Tab-separated table of C-alpha atoms and ligand atoms in Angstrom:
chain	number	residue	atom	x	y	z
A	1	UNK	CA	18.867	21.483	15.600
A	2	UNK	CA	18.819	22.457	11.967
A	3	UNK	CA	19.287	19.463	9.015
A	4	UNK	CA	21.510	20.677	6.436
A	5	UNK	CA	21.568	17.457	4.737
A	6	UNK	CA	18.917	14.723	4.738
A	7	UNK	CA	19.230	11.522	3.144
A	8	UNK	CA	16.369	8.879	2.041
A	9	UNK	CA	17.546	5.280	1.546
A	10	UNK	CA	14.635	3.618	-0.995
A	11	UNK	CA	13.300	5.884	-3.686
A	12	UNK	CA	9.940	4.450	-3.929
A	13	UNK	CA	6.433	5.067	-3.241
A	14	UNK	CA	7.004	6.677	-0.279
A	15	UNK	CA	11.080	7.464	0.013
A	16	UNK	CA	11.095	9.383	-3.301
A	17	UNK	CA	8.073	11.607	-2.338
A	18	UNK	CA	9.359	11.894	0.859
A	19	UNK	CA	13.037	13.592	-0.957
A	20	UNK	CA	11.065	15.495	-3.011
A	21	UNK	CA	9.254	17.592	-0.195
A	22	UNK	CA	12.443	18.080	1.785
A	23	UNK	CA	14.088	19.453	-1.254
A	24	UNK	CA	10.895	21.562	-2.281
A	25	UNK	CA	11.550	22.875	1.441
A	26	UNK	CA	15.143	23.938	0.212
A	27	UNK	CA	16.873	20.995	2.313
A	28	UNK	CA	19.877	19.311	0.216
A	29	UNK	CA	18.457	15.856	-0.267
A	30	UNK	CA	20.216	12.689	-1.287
A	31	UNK	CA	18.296	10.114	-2.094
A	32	UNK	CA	19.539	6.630	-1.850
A	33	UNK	CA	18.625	3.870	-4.242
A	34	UNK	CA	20.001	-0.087	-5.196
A	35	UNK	CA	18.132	-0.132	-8.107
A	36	UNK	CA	20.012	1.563	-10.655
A	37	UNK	CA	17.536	2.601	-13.142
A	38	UNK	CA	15.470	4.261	-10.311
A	39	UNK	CA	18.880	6.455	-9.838
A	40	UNK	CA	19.448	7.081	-13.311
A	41	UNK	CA	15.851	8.329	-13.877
A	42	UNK	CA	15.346	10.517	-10.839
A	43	UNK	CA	18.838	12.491	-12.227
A	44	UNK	CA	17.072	13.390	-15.230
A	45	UNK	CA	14.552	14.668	-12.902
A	46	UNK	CA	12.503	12.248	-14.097
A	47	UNK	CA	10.461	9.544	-11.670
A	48	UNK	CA	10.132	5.996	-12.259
A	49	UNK	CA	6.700	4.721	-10.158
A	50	UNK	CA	3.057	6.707	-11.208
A	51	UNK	CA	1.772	9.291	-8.599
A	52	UNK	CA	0.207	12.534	-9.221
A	53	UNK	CA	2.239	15.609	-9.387
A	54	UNK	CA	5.119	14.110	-8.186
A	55	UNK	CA	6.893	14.227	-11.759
A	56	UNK	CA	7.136	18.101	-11.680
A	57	UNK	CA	8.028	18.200	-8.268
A	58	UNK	CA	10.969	15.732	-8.690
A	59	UNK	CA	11.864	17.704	-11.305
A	60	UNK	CA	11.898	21.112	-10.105
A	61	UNK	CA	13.998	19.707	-7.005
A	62	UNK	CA	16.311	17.824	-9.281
A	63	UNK	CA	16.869	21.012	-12.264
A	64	UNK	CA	17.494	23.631	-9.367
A	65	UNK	CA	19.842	21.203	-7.237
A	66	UNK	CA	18.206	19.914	-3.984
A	67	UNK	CA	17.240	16.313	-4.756
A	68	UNK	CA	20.514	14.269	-5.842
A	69	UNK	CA	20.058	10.094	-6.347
A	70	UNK	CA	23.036	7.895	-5.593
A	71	UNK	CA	23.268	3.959	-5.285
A	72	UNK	CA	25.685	4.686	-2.340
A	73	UNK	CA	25.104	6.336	0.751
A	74	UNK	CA	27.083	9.815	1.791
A	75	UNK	CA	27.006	11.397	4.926
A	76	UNK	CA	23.975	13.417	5.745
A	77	UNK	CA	22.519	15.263	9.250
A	78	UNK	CA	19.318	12.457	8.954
A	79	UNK	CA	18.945	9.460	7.301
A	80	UNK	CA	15.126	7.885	6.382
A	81	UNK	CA	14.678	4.832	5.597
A	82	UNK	CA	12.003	3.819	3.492
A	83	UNK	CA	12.751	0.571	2.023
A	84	UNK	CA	10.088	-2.711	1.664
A	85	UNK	CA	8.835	-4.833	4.200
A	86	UNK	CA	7.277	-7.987	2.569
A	87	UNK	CA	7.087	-11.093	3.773
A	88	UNK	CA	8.702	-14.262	3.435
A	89	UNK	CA	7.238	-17.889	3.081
A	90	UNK	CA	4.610	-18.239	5.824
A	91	UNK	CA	3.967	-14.757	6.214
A	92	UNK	CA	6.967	-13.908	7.997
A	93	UNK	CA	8.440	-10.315	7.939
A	94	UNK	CA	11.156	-10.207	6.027
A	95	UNK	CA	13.749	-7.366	7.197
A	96	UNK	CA	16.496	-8.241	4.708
A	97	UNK	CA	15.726	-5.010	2.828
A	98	UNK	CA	15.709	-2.860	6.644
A	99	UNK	CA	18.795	-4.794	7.360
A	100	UNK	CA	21.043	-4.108	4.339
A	101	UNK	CA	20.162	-0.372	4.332
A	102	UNK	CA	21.276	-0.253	8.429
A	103	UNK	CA	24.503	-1.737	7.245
A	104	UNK	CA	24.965	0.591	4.271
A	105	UNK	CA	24.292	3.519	5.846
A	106	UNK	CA	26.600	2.592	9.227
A	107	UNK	CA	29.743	3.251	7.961
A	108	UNK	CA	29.071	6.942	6.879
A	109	UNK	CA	27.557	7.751	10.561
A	110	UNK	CA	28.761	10.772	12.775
A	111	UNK	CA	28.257	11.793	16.237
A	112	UNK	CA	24.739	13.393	16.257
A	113	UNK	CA	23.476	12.259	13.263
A	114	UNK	CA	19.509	11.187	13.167
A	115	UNK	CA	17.824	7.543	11.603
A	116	UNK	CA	14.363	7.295	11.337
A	117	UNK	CA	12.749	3.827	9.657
A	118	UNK	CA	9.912	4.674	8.044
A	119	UNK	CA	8.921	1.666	6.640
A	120	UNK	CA	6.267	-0.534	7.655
A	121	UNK	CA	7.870	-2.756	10.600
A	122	UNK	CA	7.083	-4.850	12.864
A	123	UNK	CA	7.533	-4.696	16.585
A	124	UNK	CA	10.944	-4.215	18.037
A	125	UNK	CA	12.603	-3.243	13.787
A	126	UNK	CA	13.602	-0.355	15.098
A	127	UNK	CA	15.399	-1.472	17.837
A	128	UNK	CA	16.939	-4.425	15.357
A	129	UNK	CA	17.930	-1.651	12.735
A	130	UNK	CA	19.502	0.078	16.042
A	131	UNK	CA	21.853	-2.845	16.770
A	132	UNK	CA	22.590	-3.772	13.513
A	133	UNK	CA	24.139	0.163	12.912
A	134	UNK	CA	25.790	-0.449	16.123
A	135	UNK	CA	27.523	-4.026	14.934
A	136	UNK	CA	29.178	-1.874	12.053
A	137	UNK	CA	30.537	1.196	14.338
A	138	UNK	CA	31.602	-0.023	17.710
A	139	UNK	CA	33.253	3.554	17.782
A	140	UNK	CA	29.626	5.529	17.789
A	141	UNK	CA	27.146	4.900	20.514
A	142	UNK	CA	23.705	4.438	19.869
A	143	UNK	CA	20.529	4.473	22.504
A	144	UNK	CA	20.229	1.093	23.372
A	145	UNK	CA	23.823	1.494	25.105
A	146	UNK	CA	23.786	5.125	25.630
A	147	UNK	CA	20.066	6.316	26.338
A	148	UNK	CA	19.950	9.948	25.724
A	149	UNK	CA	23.546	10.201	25.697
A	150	UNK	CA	23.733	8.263	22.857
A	151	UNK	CA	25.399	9.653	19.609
A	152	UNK	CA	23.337	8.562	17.072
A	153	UNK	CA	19.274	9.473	17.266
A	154	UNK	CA	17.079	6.766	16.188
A	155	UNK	CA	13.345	6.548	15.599
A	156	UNK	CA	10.457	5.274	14.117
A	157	UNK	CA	7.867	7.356	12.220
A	158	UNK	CA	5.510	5.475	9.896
A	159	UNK	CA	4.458	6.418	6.737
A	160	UNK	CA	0.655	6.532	6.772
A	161	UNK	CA	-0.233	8.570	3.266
A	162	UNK	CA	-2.830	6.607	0.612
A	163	UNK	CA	-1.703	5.929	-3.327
A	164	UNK	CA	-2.949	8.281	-5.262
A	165	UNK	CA	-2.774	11.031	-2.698
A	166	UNK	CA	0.639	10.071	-1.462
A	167	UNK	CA	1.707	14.520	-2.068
A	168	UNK	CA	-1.417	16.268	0.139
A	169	UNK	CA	-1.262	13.344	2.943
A	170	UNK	CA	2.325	13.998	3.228
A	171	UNK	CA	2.255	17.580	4.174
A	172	UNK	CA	-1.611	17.439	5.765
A	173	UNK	CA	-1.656	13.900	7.545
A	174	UNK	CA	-0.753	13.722	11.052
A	175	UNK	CA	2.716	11.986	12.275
A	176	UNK	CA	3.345	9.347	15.018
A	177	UNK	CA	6.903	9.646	15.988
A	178	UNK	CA	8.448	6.887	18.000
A	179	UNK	CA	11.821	7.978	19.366
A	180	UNK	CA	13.980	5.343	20.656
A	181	UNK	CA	14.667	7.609	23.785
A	182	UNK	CA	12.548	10.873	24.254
A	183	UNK	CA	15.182	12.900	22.934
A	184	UNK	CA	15.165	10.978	19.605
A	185	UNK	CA	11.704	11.551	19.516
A	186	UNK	CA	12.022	15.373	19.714
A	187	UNK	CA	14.701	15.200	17.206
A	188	UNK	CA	12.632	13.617	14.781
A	189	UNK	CA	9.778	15.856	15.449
A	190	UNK	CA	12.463	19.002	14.430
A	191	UNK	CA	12.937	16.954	11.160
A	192	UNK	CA	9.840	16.404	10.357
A	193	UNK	CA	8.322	19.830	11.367
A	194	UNK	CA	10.121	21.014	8.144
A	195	UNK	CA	7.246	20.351	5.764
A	196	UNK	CA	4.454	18.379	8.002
A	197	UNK	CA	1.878	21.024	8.784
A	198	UNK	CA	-0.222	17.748	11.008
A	199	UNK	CA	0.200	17.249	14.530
A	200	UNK	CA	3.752	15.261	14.977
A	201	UNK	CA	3.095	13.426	18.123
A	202	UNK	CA	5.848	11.921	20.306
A	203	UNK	CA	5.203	8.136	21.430
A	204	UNK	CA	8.537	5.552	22.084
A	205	UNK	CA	9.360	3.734	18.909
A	206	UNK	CA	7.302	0.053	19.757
A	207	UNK	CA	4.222	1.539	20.089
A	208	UNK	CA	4.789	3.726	16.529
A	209	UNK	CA	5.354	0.558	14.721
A	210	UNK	CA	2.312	-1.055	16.530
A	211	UNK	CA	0.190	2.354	15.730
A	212	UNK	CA	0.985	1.629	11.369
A	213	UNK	CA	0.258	-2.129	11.715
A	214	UNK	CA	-2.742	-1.357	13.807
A	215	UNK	CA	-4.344	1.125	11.278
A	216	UNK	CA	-3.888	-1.599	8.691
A	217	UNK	CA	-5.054	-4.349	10.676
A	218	UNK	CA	-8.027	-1.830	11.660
A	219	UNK	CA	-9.158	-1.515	7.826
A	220	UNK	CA	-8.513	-5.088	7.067
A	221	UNK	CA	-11.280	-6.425	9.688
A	222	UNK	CA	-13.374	-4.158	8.738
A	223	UNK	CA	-13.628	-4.788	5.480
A	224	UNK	CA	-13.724	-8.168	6.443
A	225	UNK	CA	-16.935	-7.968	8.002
A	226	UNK	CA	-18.056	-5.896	5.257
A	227	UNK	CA	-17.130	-8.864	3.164
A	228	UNK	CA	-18.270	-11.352	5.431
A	229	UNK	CA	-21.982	-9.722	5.259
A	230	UNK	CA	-21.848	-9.829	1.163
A	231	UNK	CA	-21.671	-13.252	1.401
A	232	UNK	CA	-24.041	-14.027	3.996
A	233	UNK	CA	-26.326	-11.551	1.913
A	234	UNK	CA	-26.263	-13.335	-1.088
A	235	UNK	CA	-27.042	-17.160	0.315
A	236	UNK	CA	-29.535	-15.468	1.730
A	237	UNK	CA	-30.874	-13.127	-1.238
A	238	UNK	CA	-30.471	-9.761	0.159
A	239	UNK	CA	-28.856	-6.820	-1.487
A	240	UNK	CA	-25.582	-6.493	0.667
A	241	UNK	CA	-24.763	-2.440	-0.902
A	242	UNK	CA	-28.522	-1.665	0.144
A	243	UNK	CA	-28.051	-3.023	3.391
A	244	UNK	CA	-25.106	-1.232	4.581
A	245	UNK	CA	-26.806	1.910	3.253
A	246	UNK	CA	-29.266	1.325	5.737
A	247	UNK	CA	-27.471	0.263	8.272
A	248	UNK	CA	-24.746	3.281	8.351
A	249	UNK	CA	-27.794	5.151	8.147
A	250	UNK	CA	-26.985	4.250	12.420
A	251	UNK	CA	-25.107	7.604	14.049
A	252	UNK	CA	-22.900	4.851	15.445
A	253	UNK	CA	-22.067	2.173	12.431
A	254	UNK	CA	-19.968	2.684	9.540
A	255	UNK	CA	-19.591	0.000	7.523
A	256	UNK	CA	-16.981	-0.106	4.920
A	257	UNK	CA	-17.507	-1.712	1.424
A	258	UNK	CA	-17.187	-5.689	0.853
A	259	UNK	CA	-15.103	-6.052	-2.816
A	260	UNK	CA	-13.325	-8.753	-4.109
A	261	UNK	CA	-10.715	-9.536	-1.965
A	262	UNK	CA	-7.863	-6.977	-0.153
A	263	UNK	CA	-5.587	-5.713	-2.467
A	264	UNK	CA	-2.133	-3.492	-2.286
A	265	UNK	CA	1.151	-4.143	-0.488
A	266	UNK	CA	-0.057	-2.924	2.901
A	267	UNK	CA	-4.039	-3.524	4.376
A	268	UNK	CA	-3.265	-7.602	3.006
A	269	UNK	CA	0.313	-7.373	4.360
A	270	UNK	CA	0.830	-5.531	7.827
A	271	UNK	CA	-1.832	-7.775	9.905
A	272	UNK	CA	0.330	-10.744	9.118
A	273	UNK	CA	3.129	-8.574	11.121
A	274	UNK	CA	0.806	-8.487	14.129
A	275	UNK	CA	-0.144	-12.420	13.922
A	276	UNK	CA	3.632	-13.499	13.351
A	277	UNK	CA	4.429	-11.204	16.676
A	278	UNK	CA	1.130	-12.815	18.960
A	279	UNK	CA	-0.010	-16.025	16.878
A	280	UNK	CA	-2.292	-16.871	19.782
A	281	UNK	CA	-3.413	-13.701	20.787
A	282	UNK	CA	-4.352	-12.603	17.599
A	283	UNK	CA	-7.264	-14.518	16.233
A	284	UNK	CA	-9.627	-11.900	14.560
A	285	UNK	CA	-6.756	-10.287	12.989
A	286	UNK	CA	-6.186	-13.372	11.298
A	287	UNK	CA	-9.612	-14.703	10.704
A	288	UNK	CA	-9.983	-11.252	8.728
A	289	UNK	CA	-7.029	-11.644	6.805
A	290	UNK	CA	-8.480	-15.614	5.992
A	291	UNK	CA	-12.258	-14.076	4.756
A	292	UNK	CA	-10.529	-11.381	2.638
A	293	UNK	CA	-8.359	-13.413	1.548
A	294	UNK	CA	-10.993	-16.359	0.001
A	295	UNK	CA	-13.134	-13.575	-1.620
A	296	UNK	CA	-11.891	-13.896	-5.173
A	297	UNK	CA	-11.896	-18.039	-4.645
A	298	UNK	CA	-15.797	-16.986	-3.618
A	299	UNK	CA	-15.943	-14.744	-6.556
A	300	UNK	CA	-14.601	-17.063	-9.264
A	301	UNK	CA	-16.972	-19.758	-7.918
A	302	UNK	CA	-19.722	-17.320	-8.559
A	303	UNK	CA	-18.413	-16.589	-11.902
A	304	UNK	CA	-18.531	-20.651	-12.713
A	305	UNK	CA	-21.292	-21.367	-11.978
A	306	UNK	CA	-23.458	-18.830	-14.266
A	307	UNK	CA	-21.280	-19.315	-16.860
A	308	UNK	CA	-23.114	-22.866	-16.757
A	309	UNK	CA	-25.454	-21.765	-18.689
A	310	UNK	CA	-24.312	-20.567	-21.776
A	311	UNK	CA	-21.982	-23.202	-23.895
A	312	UNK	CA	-19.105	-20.707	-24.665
A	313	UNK	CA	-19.214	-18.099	-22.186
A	314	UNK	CA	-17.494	-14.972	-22.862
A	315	UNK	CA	-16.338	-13.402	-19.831
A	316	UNK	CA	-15.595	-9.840	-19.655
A	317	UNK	CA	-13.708	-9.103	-16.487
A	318	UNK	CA	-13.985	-5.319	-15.896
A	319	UNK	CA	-10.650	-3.879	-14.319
A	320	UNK	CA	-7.387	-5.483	-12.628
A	321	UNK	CA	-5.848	-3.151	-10.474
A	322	UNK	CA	-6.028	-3.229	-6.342
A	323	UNK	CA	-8.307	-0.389	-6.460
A	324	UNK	CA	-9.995	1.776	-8.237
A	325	UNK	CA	-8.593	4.575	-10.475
A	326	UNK	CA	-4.956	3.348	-10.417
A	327	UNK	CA	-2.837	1.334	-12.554
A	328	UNK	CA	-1.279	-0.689	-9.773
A	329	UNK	CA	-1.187	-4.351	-10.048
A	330	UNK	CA	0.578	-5.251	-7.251
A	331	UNK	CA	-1.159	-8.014	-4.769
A	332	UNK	CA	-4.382	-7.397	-6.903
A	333	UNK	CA	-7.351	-9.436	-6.125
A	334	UNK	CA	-8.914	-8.853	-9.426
A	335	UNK	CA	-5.714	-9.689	-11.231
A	336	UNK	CA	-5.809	-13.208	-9.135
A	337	UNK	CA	-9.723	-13.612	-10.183
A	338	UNK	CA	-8.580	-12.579	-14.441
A	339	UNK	CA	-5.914	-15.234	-14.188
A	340	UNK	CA	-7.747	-18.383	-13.059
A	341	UNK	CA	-10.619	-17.514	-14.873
A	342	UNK	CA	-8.209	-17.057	-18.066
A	343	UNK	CA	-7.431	-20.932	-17.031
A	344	UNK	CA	-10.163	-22.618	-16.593
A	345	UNK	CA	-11.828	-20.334	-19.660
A	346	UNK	CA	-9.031	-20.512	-22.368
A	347	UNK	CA	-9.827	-18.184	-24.724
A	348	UNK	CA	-13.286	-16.704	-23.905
A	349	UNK	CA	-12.158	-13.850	-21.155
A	350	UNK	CA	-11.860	-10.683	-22.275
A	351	UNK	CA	-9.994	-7.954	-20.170
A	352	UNK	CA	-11.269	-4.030	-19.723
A	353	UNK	CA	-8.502	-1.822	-17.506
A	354	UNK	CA	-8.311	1.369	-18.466
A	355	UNK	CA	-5.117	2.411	-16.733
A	356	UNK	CA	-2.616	-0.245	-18.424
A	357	UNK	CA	-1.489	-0.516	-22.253
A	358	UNK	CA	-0.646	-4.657	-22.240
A	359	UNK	CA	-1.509	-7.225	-20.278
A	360	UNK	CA	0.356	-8.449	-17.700
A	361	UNK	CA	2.676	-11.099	-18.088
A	362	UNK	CA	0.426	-13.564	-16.411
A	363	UNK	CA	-2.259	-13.077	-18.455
A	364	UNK	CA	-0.224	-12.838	-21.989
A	365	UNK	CA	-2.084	-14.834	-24.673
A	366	UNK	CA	-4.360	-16.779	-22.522
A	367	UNK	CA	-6.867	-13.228	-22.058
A	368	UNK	CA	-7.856	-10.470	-24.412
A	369	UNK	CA	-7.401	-6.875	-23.343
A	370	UNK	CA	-9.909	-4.716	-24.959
A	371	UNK	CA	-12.461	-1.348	-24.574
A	372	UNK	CA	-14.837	-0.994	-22.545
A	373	UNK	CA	-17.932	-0.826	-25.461
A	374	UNK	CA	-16.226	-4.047	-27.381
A	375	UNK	CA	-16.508	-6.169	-23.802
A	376	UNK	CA	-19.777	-5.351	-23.303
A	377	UNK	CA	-20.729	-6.125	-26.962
A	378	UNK	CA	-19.028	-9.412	-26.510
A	379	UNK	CA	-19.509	-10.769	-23.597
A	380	UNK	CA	-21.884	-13.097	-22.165
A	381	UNK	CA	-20.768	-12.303	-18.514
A	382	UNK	CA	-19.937	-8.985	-16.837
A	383	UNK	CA	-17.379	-9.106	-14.143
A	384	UNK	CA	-17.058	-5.910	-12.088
A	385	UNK	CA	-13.778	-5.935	-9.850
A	386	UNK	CA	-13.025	-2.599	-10.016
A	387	UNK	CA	-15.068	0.994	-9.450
A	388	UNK	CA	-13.189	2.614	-11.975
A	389	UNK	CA	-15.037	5.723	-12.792
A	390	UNK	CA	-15.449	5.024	-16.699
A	391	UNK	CA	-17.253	1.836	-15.511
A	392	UNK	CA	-19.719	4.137	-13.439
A	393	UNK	CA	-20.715	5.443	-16.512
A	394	UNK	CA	-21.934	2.551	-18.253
A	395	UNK	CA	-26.030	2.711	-19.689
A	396	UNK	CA	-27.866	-0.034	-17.867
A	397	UNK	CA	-29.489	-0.792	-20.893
A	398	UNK	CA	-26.360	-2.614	-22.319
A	399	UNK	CA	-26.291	-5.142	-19.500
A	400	UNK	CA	-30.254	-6.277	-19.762
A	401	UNK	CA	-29.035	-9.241	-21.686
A	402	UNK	CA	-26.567	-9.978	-20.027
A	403	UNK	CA	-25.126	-11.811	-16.326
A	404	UNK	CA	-23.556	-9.591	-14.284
A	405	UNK	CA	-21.113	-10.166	-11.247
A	406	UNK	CA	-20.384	-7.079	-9.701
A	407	UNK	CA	-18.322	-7.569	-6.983
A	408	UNK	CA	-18.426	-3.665	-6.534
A	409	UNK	CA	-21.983	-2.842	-6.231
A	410	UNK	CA	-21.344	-0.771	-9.365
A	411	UNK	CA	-23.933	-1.653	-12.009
A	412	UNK	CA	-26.118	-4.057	-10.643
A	413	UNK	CA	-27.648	-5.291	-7.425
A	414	UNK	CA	-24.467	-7.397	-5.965
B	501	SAJ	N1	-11.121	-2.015	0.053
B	501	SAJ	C1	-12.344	-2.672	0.117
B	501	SAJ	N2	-13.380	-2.078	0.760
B	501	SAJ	C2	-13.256	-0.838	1.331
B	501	SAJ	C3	-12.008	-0.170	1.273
B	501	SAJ	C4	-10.959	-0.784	0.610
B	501	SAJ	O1	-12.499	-3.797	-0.390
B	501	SAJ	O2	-14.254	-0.348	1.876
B	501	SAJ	C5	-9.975	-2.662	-0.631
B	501	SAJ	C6	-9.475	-1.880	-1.825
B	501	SAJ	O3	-10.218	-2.183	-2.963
B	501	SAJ	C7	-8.048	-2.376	-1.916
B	501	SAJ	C8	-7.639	-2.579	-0.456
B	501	SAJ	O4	-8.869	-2.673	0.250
B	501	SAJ	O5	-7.973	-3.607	-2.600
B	501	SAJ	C9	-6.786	-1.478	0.140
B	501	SAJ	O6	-7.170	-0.203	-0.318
B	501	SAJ	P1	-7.180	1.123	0.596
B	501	SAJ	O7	-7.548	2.254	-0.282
B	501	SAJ	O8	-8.038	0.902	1.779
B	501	SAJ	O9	-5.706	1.256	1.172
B	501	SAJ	P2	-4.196	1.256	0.544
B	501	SAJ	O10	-3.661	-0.140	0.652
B	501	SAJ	O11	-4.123	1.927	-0.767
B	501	SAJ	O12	-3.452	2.211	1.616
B	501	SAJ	C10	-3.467	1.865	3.014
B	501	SAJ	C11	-3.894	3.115	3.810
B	501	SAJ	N3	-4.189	2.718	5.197
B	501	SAJ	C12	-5.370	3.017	5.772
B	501	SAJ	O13	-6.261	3.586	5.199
B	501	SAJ	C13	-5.536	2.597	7.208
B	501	SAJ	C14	-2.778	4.148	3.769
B	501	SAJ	O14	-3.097	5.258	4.598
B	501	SAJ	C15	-1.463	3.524	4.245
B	501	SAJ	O15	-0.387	4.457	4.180
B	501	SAJ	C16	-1.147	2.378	3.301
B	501	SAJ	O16	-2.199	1.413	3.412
B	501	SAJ	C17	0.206	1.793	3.708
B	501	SAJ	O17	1.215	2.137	3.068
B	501	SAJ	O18	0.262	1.071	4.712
């Protein structure tokens, strides 16, 4: 089956990527958007989020008339849907956002059209996104009535692809492809064929949205325990980044690196999908997300008590975004650590990121953003919470007076 027409409903981080390699492949691509602005921009063939490369690819598929951004849906062969998944008040999945695009998308349906969520769901979305379609057109049938008879196609196929790299994963990474019947799968395979040069491998759609919340959940622990072992290390006054050196130095172990907390809108927010789905079954999952999540609580603690010693501590707090080499803010440990210590230390913190012209609201007249050199001039305290590679770079010499946290294992010994 060829796709003449593909449409993506969410032009973000993933979805707008996502249009722009169709269309870059020559397929007529409308993206989808609520959010106005994000329409508006992508028509100039301009982009609205930060991710390398993207810009002139957007705009080469916008200026020669493949990518096209609406705030309404029109028919298309295949709709994607790649809108958020957060979670609401006791980490709960929220499908509001899956739930609105189903229903927006229903009423423009046609006998053998294809629907693949792509967003980050949790068990049995699909199948929810499936029936909500099916409330709209009682005149199409769709697999959960039909099997493979059914008229519309549906499956699952996670994104997987890492910020910052979002354009080679997409092309290079394999794909897990859960079709709500077999024949769904293999439909979505055909789609996705058209610019993934991975392996697209079939599975039935619960077990894809397991497979994306598993990978997460995978990373979370085991930073976890990476975490876990920085703070055993330093009650008992052993150098944590040395000792996972070592110990990878094992053909069997490979330890990942403890930080300051999880960061992003994924590794601190898919296990929570797992634990809402099996709350008794799935203890370690959350125990991991509980030790990531009290590392910056650990880390501002640390932070307190050396400033003890000096009578107006100056704090310099060396980068705020989730990780390093980004400017995104979003869920940011280090962000959470700036703000409370800008609380309890009115005045005396001072702010290095790199990536970001102002302060973010948050942190608006109670911290000071400033350079690199100036910080370390200033302050009394270091603060690594970032690896960004300018703070690689820094002389060890300039520190020899100074305390320094490094959360990192950047510039000093943990
Ligand atoms: N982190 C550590 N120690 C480590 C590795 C990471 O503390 O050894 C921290 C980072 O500093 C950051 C957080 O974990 O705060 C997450 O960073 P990340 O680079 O591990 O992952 P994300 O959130 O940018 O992207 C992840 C990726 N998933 C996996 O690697 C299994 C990506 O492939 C997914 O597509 C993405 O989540 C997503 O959208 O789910």
């Amino acid at each position: 089956m060829s796709f003449e027409v593909i449409s993506v409903i969410g032009l973000g981080y993933i979805g707008l990527p996502t249009a722009a390699v169709f269309a870059a492949r020559r397929k007529q691509v409308i993206g989808v958007d609520v959010n106005q602005h994000a329409v508006d921009t992508i028509n100039l063939g301009e982009i609205h989020i930060v991710e390398p490369e993207l810009d002139m690819l957007v705009h080469a598929a916008v200026t020669q008339g493949y990518l096209r951004a609406t705030s309404t849906p029109e028919p298309a062969d295949a709709f994607l849907v790649a809108v958020p998944t957060p979670f609401a008040d006791g980490h709960k999945p929220d499908l509001s956002y899956i739930e609105a695009a189903s229903r927006a998308i229903a009423p423009v349906l046609k006998k053998g059209d294809l629907v693949v969520l792509e967003s980050t769901s949790p068990v049995g979305a699909t199948e929810r996104m499936a029936a909500w379609m099916a409330e709209v057109r009682p005149d199409l049938t769709f697999p959960q009535q039909a099997g493979e008879n059914s008229d519309i196609r549906i499956a699952h196929c996670p994104e997987r692809v890492l910020p910052g790299h979002v354009l080679r994963e997409l092309v290079e990474n394999d794909r897990v492809i859960g079709g709500m019947t077999p024949k769904c799968g293999e439909l979505a395979r055909d789609l996705y064929q058209c610019f993934v040069r991975g392996e697209c491998i079939l599975t039935d759609a619960r077990t894809a949205e397991m497979c994306k919340l598993t990978e997460n959940s995978f990373r979370d622990v085991n930073i976890a325990f990476a975490n876990e072992m920085s703070v055993i290390c330093d009650k008992l006054d052993i150098n944590v980044w040395e000792l996972i050196r070592l110990a990878n130095r094992h053909p069997r172990v490979s330890i990942l690196q403890p930080g300051p907390g999880v960061g992003g809108h994924c590794i601190a927010v898919d296990p929570w999908f797992i634990v809402d789905s099996a709350p008794e079954q799935a203890r370690l999952i959350r125990t991991a997300r509980n030790v990531n999540d009290d590392k910056p609580r650990y880390v501002i603690e640390r932070v307190e008590r050396a400033a003890k010693r000096f009578r107006e501590p100056v704090i310099a707090c060396l980068g705020l975004a989730f990780k390093a080499n980004i400017d995104d803010l979003r869920e940011s440990p280090a962000l959470e650590i700036a703000r409370e210590l800008a609380e309890r230390f009115a005045g005396q913190v001072l702010v290095v990121e790199p990536n970001i012209r102002t302060l973010p609201g948050v942190l608006e007249g109670k911290a000071r953003l400033c350079e690199l050199n100036d910080a370390l001039a200033e302050a009394d305290v270091i603060l690594v919470l970032v690896d960004h590679a300018p703070f690689k770079r820094v002389d060890p010499v300039r520190l020899q007076a100074k305390v320094v946290i490094d959360t990192r294992g950047l510039l000093a010994n943990g």
